[in-house]
């Protein structure tokens, strides 16, 4: 079964500074950890896809306006304290394995090499609606 693992960043409840204040070595260690995660998922046959995402200052919210014309606003807005930092799509044998992977990803290093323990959401990826629908 496929699962989407969502890395959320929340300024509330964190005890580490934003990544733009980390040393180059701390950023490199964080990125290297993510590369190792991806390599291990690939070697285990569990990798489907994964990407880091631009920060909230680069995000846009789109809604359909009159006649379906896109209405684009900046967002999430500065007062928003949470944003999606990245995602993985994995193909695992069990929900427990998806949870294990999420827990490992949560240990990504931050300042001083300490684990960030960022929340990772685990969502099953639905392939089709239930037959009874």
PDB file of C-alpha atoms in Angstrom:
ATOM      1  CA  UNK A   1       0.000   0.000   0.000  1.00  0.00           C
ATOM      2  CA  UNK A   2       1.191   3.507  -0.718  1.00  0.00           C
ATOM      3  CA  UNK A   3       1.483   6.167   1.964  1.00  0.00           C
ATOM      4  CA  UNK A   4       2.220   9.871   1.802  1.00  0.00           C
ATOM      5  CA  UNK A   5       4.502  11.117   4.562  1.00  0.00           C
ATOM      6  CA  UNK A   6       4.122  14.865   5.042  1.00  0.00           C
ATOM      7  CA  UNK A   7       6.793  16.861   6.852  1.00  0.00           C
ATOM      8  CA  UNK A   8       5.105  19.780   8.560  1.00  0.00           C
ATOM      9  CA  UNK A   9       7.010  22.699  10.008  1.00  0.00           C
ATOM     10  CA  UNK A  10       5.440  24.614  12.860  1.00  0.00           C
ATOM     11  CA  UNK A  11       7.073  27.554  14.602  1.00  0.00           C
ATOM     12  CA  UNK A  12       4.844  26.782  17.577  1.00  0.00           C
ATOM     13  CA  UNK A  13       6.250  24.113  19.846  1.00  0.00           C
ATOM     14  CA  UNK A  14       9.694  23.917  18.244  1.00  0.00           C
ATOM     15  CA  UNK A  15      12.879  24.472  20.169  1.00  0.00           C
ATOM     16  CA  UNK A  16      15.129  25.184  17.197  1.00  0.00           C
ATOM     17  CA  UNK A  17      15.634  28.272  15.035  1.00  0.00           C
ATOM     18  CA  UNK A  18      14.467  28.513  11.417  1.00  0.00           C
ATOM     19  CA  UNK A  19      16.724  26.863   8.840  1.00  0.00           C
ATOM     20  CA  UNK A  20      17.852  30.211   7.417  1.00  0.00           C
ATOM     21  CA  UNK A  21      19.811  30.758  10.655  1.00  0.00           C
ATOM     22  CA  UNK A  22      21.610  27.391  10.642  1.00  0.00           C
ATOM     23  CA  UNK A  23      25.277  27.124   9.777  1.00  0.00           C
ATOM     24  CA  UNK A  24      26.131  25.825   6.305  1.00  0.00           C
ATOM     25  CA  UNK A  25      27.397  22.602   7.920  1.00  0.00           C
ATOM     26  CA  UNK A  26      24.079  22.097   9.757  1.00  0.00           C
ATOM     27  CA  UNK A  27      22.102  22.615   6.544  1.00  0.00           C
ATOM     28  CA  UNK A  28      24.412  20.205   4.693  1.00  0.00           C
ATOM     29  CA  UNK A  29      23.995  17.559   7.419  1.00  0.00           C
ATOM     30  CA  UNK A  30      20.205  17.934   7.244  1.00  0.00           C
ATOM     31  CA  UNK A  31      20.176  17.580   3.446  1.00  0.00           C
ATOM     32  CA  UNK A  32      22.596  14.632   3.599  1.00  0.00           C
ATOM     33  CA  UNK A  33      20.261  12.883   6.063  1.00  0.00           C
ATOM     34  CA  UNK A  34      17.339  13.345   3.657  1.00  0.00           C
ATOM     35  CA  UNK A  35      19.456  11.932   0.820  1.00  0.00           C
ATOM     36  CA  UNK A  36      20.330   8.900   2.959  1.00  0.00           C
ATOM     37  CA  UNK A  37      16.638   8.360   3.760  1.00  0.00           C
ATOM     38  CA  UNK A  38      15.816   8.421   0.055  1.00  0.00           C
ATOM     39  CA  UNK A  39      18.681   6.051  -0.783  1.00  0.00           C
ATOM     40  CA  UNK A  40      17.548   3.557   1.890  1.00  0.00           C
ATOM     41  CA  UNK A  41      13.938   3.726   0.695  1.00  0.00           C
ATOM     42  CA  UNK A  42      15.118   3.098  -2.871  1.00  0.00           C
ATOM     43  CA  UNK A  43      17.288   0.142  -1.809  1.00  0.00           C
ATOM     44  CA  UNK A  44      14.337  -1.351   0.122  1.00  0.00           C
ATOM     45  CA  UNK A  45      12.016  -0.956  -2.876  1.00  0.00           C
ATOM     46  CA  UNK A  46       9.775   1.411  -0.901  1.00  0.00           C
ATOM     47  CA  UNK A  47      10.595   4.692  -2.713  1.00  0.00           C
ATOM     48  CA  UNK A  48       7.939   6.144  -4.994  1.00  0.00           C
ATOM     49  CA  UNK A  49       8.645   9.891  -4.831  1.00  0.00           C
ATOM     50  CA  UNK A  50       9.680  12.623  -2.447  1.00  0.00           C
ATOM     51  CA  UNK A  51      10.450  16.315  -2.652  1.00  0.00           C
ATOM     52  CA  UNK A  52      11.331  19.242  -0.461  1.00  0.00           C
ATOM     53  CA  UNK A  53       9.070  22.224  -0.971  1.00  0.00           C
ATOM     54  CA  UNK A  54       9.693  25.956  -1.192  1.00  0.00           C
ATOM     55  CA  UNK A  55       8.871  27.999   1.877  1.00  0.00           C
ATOM     56  CA  UNK A  56       5.569  29.715   2.560  1.00  0.00           C
ATOM     57  CA  UNK A  57       6.800  32.959   1.003  1.00  0.00           C
ATOM     58  CA  UNK A  58       6.830  31.131  -2.362  1.00  0.00           C
ATOM     59  CA  UNK A  59       3.446  29.415  -1.951  1.00  0.00           C
ATOM     60  CA  UNK A  60       0.292  30.614  -3.687  1.00  0.00           C
ATOM     61  CA  UNK A  61      -3.342  29.836  -2.998  1.00  0.00           C
ATOM     62  CA  UNK A  62      -5.483  29.370  -6.116  1.00  0.00           C
ATOM     63  CA  UNK A  63      -9.257  29.400  -6.352  1.00  0.00           C
ATOM     64  CA  UNK A  64     -11.539  29.418  -9.329  1.00  0.00           C
ATOM     65  CA  UNK A  65     -13.044  32.827  -9.960  1.00  0.00           C
ATOM     66  CA  UNK A  66     -15.763  33.899 -12.368  1.00  0.00           C
ATOM     67  CA  UNK A  67     -15.910  31.554 -15.336  1.00  0.00           C
ATOM     68  CA  UNK A  68     -13.156  29.381 -13.863  1.00  0.00           C
ATOM     69  CA  UNK A  69     -10.492  32.096 -14.155  1.00  0.00           C
ATOM     70  CA  UNK A  70      -7.715  31.501 -11.614  1.00  0.00           C
ATOM     71  CA  UNK A  71      -7.657  33.864  -8.643  1.00  0.00           C
ATOM     72  CA  UNK A  72      -4.200  33.687  -7.094  1.00  0.00           C
ATOM     73  CA  UNK A  73      -3.259  35.013  -3.673  1.00  0.00           C
ATOM     74  CA  UNK A  74      -0.041  34.752  -1.755  1.00  0.00           C
ATOM     75  CA  UNK A  75      -0.069  32.322   1.064  1.00  0.00           C
ATOM     76  CA  UNK A  76       0.138  30.785   3.468  1.00  0.00           C
ATOM     77  CA  UNK A  77       0.318  34.224   5.015  1.00  0.00           C
ATOM     78  CA  UNK A  78       3.028  35.460   7.339  1.00  0.00           C
ATOM     79  CA  UNK A  79       0.841  34.968  10.403  1.00  0.00           C
ATOM     80  CA  UNK A  80       0.546  31.278   9.542  1.00  0.00           C
ATOM     81  CA  UNK A  81       2.838  29.331  11.845  1.00  0.00           C
ATOM     82  CA  UNK A  82       2.738  26.021   9.974  1.00  0.00           C
ATOM     83  CA  UNK A  83       3.657  24.981   6.463  1.00  0.00           C
ATOM     84  CA  UNK A  84       4.358  21.852   4.452  1.00  0.00           C
ATOM     85  CA  UNK A  85       8.127  21.456   4.144  1.00  0.00           C
ATOM     86  CA  UNK A  86       8.290  18.286   2.045  1.00  0.00           C
ATOM     87  CA  UNK A  87       6.792  14.901   1.303  1.00  0.00           C
ATOM     88  CA  UNK A  88       7.546  11.300   0.471  1.00  0.00           C
ATOM     89  CA  UNK A  89       5.354   8.748  -1.200  1.00  0.00           C
ATOM     90  CA  UNK A  90       6.362   5.270  -0.115  1.00  0.00           C
ATOM     91  CA  UNK A  91       5.065   1.814  -0.964  1.00  0.00           C
ATOM     92  CA  UNK A  92       5.137  -0.314   2.210  1.00  0.00           C
ATOM     93  CA  UNK A  93       3.886  -3.682   3.312  1.00  0.00           C
ATOM     94  CA  UNK A  94       2.017  -2.331   6.342  1.00  0.00           C
ATOM     95  CA  UNK A  95       0.790   0.798   8.087  1.00  0.00           C
ATOM     96  CA  UNK A  96       3.268   0.026  10.868  1.00  0.00           C
ATOM     97  CA  UNK A  97       6.158   0.251   8.397  1.00  0.00           C
ATOM     98  CA  UNK A  98       4.928   3.663   7.200  1.00  0.00           C
ATOM     99  CA  UNK A  99       4.872   4.822  10.831  1.00  0.00           C
ATOM    100  CA  UNK A 100       8.420   3.490  11.366  1.00  0.00           C
ATOM    101  CA  UNK A 101       9.627   5.426   8.324  1.00  0.00           C
ATOM    102  CA  UNK A 102       7.908   8.599   9.526  1.00  0.00           C
ATOM    103  CA  UNK A 103       9.539   8.268  12.962  1.00  0.00           C
ATOM    104  CA  UNK A 104      12.961   7.892  11.360  1.00  0.00           C
ATOM    105  CA  UNK A 105      12.436  10.907   9.093  1.00  0.00           C
ATOM    106  CA  UNK A 106      11.404  12.910  12.178  1.00  0.00           C
ATOM    107  CA  UNK A 107      14.940  12.436  13.553  1.00  0.00           C
ATOM    108  CA  UNK A 108      16.478  14.618  10.807  1.00  0.00           C
ATOM    109  CA  UNK A 109      19.325  16.617  12.338  1.00  0.00           C
ATOM    110  CA  UNK A 110      19.031  20.308  13.072  1.00  0.00           C
ATOM    111  CA  UNK A 111      21.263  22.830  14.840  1.00  0.00           C
ATOM    112  CA  UNK A 112      24.089  21.167  16.701  1.00  0.00           C
ATOM    113  CA  UNK A 113      23.151  17.836  15.082  1.00  0.00           C
ATOM    114  CA  UNK A 114      20.223  17.363  17.494  1.00  0.00           C
ATOM    115  CA  UNK A 115      17.167  15.541  16.065  1.00  0.00           C
ATOM    116  CA  UNK A 116      14.418  17.969  15.086  1.00  0.00           C
ATOM    117  CA  UNK A 117      11.602  15.537  15.951  1.00  0.00           C
ATOM    118  CA  UNK A 118       9.371  17.351  13.461  1.00  0.00           C
ATOM    119  CA  UNK A 119       5.855  15.965  13.067  1.00  0.00           C
ATOM    120  CA  UNK A 120       5.417  13.701  10.058  1.00  0.00           C
ATOM    121  CA  UNK A 121       1.837  13.010   8.967  1.00  0.00           C
ATOM    122  CA  UNK A 122       1.124   9.555   7.532  1.00  0.00           C
ATOM    123  CA  UNK A 123      -1.717   9.306   5.012  1.00  0.00           C
ATOM    124  CA  UNK A 124      -2.735   6.226   3.009  1.00  0.00           C
ATOM    125  CA  UNK A 125      -2.820   6.984  -0.712  1.00  0.00           C
ATOM    126  CA  UNK A 126      -6.143   5.788  -2.021  1.00  0.00           C
ATOM    127  CA  UNK A 127      -5.944   4.108  -5.429  1.00  0.00           C
ATOM    128  CA  UNK A 128      -9.682   4.025  -6.135  1.00  0.00           C
ATOM    129  CA  UNK A 129     -12.987   4.555  -4.356  1.00  0.00           C
ATOM    130  CA  UNK A 130     -14.488   1.640  -2.490  1.00  0.00           C
ATOM    131  CA  UNK A 131     -16.405  -0.706  -4.818  1.00  0.00           C
ATOM    132  CA  UNK A 132     -19.673  -0.092  -3.003  1.00  0.00           C
ATOM    133  CA  UNK A 133     -19.603   3.596  -3.990  1.00  0.00           C
TER     134      UNK A 133
END
